[in-house]
mmCIF file of C-alpha atoms in Angstrom:
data_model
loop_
_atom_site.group_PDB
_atom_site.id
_atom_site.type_symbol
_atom_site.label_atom_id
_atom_site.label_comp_id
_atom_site.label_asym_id
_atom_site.label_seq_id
_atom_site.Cartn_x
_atom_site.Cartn_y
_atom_site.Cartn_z
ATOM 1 C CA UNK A 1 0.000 0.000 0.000
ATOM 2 C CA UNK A 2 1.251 3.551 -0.735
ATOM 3 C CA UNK A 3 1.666 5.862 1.688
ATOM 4 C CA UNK A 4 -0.996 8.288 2.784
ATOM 5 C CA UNK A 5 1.686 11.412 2.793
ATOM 6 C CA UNK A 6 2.053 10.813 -1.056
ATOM 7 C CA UNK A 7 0.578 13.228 -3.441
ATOM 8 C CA UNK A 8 -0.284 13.219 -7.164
ATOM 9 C CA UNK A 9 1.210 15.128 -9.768
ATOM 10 C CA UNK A 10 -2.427 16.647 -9.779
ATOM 11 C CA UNK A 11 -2.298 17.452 -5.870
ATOM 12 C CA UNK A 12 0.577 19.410 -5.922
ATOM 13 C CA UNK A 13 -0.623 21.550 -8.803
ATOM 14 C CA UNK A 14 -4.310 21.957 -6.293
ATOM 15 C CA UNK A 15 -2.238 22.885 -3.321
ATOM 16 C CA UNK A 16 -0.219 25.322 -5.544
ATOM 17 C CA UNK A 17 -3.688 26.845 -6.830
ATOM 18 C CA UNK A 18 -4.953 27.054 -3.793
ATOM 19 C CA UNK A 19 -1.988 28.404 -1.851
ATOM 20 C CA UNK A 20 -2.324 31.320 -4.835
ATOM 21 C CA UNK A 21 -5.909 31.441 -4.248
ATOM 22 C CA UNK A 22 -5.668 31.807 -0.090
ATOM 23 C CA UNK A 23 -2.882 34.117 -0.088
ATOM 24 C CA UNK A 24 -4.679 36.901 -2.525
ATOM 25 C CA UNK A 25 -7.858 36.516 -0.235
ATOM 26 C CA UNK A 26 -5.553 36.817 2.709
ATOM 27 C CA UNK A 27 -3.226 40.020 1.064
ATOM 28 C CA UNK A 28 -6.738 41.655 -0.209
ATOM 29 C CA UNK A 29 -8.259 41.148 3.609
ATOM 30 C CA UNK A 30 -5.521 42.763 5.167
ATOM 31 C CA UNK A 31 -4.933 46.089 2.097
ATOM 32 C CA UNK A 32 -1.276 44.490 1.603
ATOM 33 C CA UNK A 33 -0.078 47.238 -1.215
ATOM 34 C CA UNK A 34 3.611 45.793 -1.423
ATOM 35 C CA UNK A 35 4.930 42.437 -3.687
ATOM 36 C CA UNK A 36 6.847 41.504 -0.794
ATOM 37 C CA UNK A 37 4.277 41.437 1.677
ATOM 38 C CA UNK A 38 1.641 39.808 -0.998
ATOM 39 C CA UNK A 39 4.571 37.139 -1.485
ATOM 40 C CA UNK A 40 4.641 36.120 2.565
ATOM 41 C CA UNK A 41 1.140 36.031 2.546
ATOM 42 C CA UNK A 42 0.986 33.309 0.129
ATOM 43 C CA UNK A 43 3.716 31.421 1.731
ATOM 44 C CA UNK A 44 2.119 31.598 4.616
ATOM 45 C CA UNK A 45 -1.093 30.152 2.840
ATOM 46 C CA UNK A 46 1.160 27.359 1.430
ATOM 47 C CA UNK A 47 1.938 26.639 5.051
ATOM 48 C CA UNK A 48 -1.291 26.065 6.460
ATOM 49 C CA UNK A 49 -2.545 24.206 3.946
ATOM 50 C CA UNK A 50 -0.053 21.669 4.032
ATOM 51 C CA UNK A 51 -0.344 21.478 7.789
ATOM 52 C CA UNK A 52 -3.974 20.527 7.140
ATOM 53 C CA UNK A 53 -2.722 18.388 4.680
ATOM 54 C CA UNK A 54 -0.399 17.001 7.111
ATOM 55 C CA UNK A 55 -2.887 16.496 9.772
ATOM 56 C CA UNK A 56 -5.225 14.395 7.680
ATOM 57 C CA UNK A 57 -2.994 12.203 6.211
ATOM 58 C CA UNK A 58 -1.297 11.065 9.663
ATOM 59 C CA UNK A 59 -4.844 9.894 10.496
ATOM 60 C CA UNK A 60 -5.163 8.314 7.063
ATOM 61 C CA UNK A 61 -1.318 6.501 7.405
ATOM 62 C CA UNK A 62 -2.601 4.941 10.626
ATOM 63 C CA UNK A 63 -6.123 3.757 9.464
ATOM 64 C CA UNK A 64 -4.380 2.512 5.816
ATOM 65 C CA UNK A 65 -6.915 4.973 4.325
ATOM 66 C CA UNK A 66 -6.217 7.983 1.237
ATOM 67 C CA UNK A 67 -6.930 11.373 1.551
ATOM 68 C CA UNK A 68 -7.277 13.369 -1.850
ATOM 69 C CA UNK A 69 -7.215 17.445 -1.763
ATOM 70 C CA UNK A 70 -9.665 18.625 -4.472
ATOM 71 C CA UNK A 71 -9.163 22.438 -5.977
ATOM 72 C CA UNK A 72 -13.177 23.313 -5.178
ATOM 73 C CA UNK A 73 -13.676 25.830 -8.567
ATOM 74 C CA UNK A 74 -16.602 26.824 -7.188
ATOM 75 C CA UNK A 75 -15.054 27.989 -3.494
ATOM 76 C CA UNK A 76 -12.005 29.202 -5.295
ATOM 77 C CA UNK A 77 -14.286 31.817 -7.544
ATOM 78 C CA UNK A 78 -16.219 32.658 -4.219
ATOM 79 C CA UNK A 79 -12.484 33.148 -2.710
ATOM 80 C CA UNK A 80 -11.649 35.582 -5.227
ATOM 81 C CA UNK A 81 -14.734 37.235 -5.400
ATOM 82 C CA UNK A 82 -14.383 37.982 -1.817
ATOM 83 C CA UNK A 83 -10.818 39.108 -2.363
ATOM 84 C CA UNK A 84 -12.230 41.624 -5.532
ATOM 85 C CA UNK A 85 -14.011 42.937 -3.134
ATOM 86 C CA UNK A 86 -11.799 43.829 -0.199
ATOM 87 C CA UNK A 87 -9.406 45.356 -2.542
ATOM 88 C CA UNK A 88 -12.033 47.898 -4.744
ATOM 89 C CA UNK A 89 -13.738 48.374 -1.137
ATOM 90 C CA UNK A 90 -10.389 48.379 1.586
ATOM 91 C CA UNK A 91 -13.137 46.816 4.098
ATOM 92 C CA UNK A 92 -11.841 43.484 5.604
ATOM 93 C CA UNK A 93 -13.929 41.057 3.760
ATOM 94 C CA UNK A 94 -12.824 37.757 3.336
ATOM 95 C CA UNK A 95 -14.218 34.360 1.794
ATOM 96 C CA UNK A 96 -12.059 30.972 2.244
ATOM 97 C CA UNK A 97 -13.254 27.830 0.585
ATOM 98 C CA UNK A 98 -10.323 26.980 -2.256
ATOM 99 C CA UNK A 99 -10.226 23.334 -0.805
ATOM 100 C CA UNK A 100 -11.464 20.493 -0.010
ATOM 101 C CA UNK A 101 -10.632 16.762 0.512
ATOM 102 C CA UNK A 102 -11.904 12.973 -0.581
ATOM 103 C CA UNK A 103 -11.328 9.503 1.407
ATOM 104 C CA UNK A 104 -11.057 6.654 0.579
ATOM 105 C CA UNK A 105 -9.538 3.171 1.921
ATOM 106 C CA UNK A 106 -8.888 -0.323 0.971
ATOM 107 C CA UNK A 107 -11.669 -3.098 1.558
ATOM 108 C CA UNK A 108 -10.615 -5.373 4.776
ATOM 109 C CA UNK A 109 -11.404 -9.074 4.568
ATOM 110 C CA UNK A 110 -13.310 -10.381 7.791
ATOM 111 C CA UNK A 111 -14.687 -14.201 7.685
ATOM 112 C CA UNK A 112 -13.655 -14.772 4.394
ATOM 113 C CA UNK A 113 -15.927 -11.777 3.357
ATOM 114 C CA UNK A 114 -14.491 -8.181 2.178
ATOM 115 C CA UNK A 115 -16.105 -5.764 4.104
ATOM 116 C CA UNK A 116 -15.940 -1.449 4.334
ATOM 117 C CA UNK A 117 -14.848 0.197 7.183
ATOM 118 C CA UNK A 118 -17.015 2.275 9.106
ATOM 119 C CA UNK A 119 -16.465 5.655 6.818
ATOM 120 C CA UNK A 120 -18.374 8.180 8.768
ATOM 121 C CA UNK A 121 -16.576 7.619 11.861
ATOM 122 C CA UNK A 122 -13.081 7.048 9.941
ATOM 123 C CA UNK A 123 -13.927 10.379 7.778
ATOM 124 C CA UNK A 124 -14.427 12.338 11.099
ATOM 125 C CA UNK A 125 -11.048 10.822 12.810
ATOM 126 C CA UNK A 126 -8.990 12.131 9.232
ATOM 127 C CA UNK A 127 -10.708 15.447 9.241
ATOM 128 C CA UNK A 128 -10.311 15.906 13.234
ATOM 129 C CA UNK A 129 -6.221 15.092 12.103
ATOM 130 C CA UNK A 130 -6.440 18.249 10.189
ATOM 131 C CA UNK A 131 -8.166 20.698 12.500
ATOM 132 C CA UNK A 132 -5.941 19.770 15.360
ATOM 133 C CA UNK A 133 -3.204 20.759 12.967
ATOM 134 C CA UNK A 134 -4.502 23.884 12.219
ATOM 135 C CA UNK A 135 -5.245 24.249 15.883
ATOM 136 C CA UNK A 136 -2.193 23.318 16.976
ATOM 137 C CA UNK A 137 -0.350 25.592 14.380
ATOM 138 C CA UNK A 138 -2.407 28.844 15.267
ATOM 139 C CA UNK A 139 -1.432 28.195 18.912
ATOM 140 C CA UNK A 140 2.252 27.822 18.228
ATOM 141 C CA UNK A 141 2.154 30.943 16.300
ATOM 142 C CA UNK A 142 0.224 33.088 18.202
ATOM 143 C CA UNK A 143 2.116 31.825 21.406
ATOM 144 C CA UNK A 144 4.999 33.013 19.106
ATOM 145 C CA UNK A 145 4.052 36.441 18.479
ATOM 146 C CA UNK A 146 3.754 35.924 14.777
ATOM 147 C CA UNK A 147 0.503 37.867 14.546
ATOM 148 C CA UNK A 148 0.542 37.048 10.873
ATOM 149 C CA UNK A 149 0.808 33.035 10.285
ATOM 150 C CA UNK A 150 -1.680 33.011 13.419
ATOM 151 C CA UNK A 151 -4.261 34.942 11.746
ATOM 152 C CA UNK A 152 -3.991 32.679 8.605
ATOM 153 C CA UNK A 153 -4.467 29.708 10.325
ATOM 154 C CA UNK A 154 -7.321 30.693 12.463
ATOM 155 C CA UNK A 155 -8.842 32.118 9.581
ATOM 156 C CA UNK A 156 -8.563 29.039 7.262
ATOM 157 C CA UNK A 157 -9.993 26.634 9.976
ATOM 158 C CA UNK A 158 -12.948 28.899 11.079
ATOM 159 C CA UNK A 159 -13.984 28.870 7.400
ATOM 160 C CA UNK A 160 -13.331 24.843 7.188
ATOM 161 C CA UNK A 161 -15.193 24.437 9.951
ATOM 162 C CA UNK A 162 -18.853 25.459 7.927
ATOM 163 C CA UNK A 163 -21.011 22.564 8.017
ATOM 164 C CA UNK A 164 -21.600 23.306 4.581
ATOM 165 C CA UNK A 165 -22.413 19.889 1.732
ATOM 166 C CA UNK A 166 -24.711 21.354 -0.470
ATOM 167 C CA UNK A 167 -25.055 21.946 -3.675
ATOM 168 C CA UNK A 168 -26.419 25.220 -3.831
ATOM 169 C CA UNK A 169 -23.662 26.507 -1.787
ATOM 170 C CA UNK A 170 -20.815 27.089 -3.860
ATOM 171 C CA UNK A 171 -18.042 25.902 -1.485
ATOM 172 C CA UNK A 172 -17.844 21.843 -1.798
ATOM 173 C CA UNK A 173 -17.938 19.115 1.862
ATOM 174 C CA UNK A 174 -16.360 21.415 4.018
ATOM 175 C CA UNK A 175 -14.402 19.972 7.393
ATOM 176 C CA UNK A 176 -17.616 21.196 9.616
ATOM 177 C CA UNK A 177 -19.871 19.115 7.540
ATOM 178 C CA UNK A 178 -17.884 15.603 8.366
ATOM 179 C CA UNK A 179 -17.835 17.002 11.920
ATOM 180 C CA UNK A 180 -21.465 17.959 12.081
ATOM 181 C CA UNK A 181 -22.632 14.491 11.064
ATOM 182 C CA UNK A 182 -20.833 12.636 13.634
ATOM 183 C CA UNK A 183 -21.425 14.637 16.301
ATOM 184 C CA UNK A 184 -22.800 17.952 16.660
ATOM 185 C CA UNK A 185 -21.601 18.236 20.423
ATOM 186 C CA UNK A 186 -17.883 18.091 18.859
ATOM 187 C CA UNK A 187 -18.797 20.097 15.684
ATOM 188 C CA UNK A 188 -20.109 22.938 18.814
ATOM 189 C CA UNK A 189 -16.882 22.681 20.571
ATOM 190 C CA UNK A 190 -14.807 22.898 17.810
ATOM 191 C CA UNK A 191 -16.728 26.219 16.098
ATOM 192 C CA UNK A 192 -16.584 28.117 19.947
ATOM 193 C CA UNK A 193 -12.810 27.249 19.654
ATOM 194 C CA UNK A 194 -12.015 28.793 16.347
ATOM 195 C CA UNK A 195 -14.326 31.844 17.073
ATOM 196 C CA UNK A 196 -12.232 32.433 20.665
ATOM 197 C CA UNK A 197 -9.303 31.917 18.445
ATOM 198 C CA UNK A 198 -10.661 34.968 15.844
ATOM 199 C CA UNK A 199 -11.188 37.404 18.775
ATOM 200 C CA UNK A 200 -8.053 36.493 20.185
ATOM 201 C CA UNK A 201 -5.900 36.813 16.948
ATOM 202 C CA UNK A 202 -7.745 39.784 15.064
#
C-alpha cells in the first residue's frame, strides 16, 4: 500500500492553486499594497494548507486509508470574489473555501468476506487530524508572536469548519460538515474554539 503522505502530480498543482488562491484573499483582507508582503502572505497560505494536509494524512497513514485534496472551482471563484471585493472596497472582507478533501480506503477481509470500514466515523477521525493541525499551528504561532501566520491559520480553519455539503452553496464538503454528522456536540466545541481563536488573533 502507498503511503498516505504521497501526493499526485495533480495534488501538488491543487495545493499550488490554492496556496495562490488563499494568499490573494488573505493580502486583499488585510490592504497588503507591497509584492513583498503579498509574497509572505501566500507562503504563509502554502503553510497552512499543508499542515492541514499534514494532519489528515497522519490519520489516514494509521487507518491505511487515502486522503485526496480537491481544488473546489466553485469555493475558489467565491475566494476571489471575496478578495475583488476587499481590494475595490479596503473593508476586511474575506471568503475561504479553495479546498477540499476525498477519502477513501482499501476493503478489509473479515470471515472470508471483504467488508468497508465504518467511513463516517473514519472520515471524522482524518478530518479531526487536520483541524488539530490547524489548531495546533495557530497556537504555536500566536504563542509566538507571529501575529501574521496566526491569523492565517485561524482564519482558514474557522472557514473549514462550515457545516456546509450542499449543492447550492458554492463551497464543496467542508471539514464542519464531516464534523457535524458525527457529532454535533464536537462540531459545537470545535466552532466556539475557532471563534475564541478569531477574537483572540484579530
Amino acid at each position: 500500500m502507498a503511503s498516505s503522505y504521497s501526493m499526485s502530480e495533480e495534488e501538488i498543482k491543487y495545493v499550488l492553486l490554492s496556496t495562490l488562491v488563499l494568499g490573494a484573499a488573505l493580502a486583499a483582507y488585510n490592504s497588503v499594497s507591497s509584492v513583498q508582503t503579498a509574497a509572505m502572505w501566500t507562503v504563509t497560505a502554502g503553510l497552512v494548507i499543508l499542515t492541514r494536509e499534514f494532519g489528515q494524512r497522519t490519520v489516514a497513514e494509521w487507518m491505511d486509508a487515502y486522503v485526496e485534496l480537491e481544488l473546489s472551482k466553485d469555493g475558489s471563484a467565491l475566494t476571489i470574489l471575496g478578495a475583488i471585493m476587499a481590494f475595490l472596497t479596503q473593508l476586511p472582507i474575506i471568503l475561504v473555501f479553495p479546498v477540499t478533501n476525498s477519502f477513501s480506503g482499501k476493503r478489509y477481509e473479515h470471515w472470508g468476506r471483504s467488508i468497508d470500514a465504518i467511513w463516517m466515523k473514519r472520515q471524522f477521525w482524518m478530518v479531526a487530524g487536520g483541524l488539530v493541525a490547524l489548531f495546533t499551528g495557530w497556537l504555536v504561532t500566536y504563542s509566538l508572536g507571529w501575529v501574521m501566520m496566526a491569523e492565517a491559520f485561524i482564519l482558514f480553519t474557522f472557514f473549514q469548519l462550515m457545516p456546509f455539503d450542499y449543492k447550492n452553496i458554492p463551497t464543496g464538503c467542508l471539514d464542519g460538515a464531516y464534523v457535524l454528522r458525527w457529532s454535533g456536540a464536537y462540531w459545537l466545541i470545535t466552532i466556539s474554539i475557532a471563534i475564541i481563536g478569531l477574537v483572540l488573533t484579530l
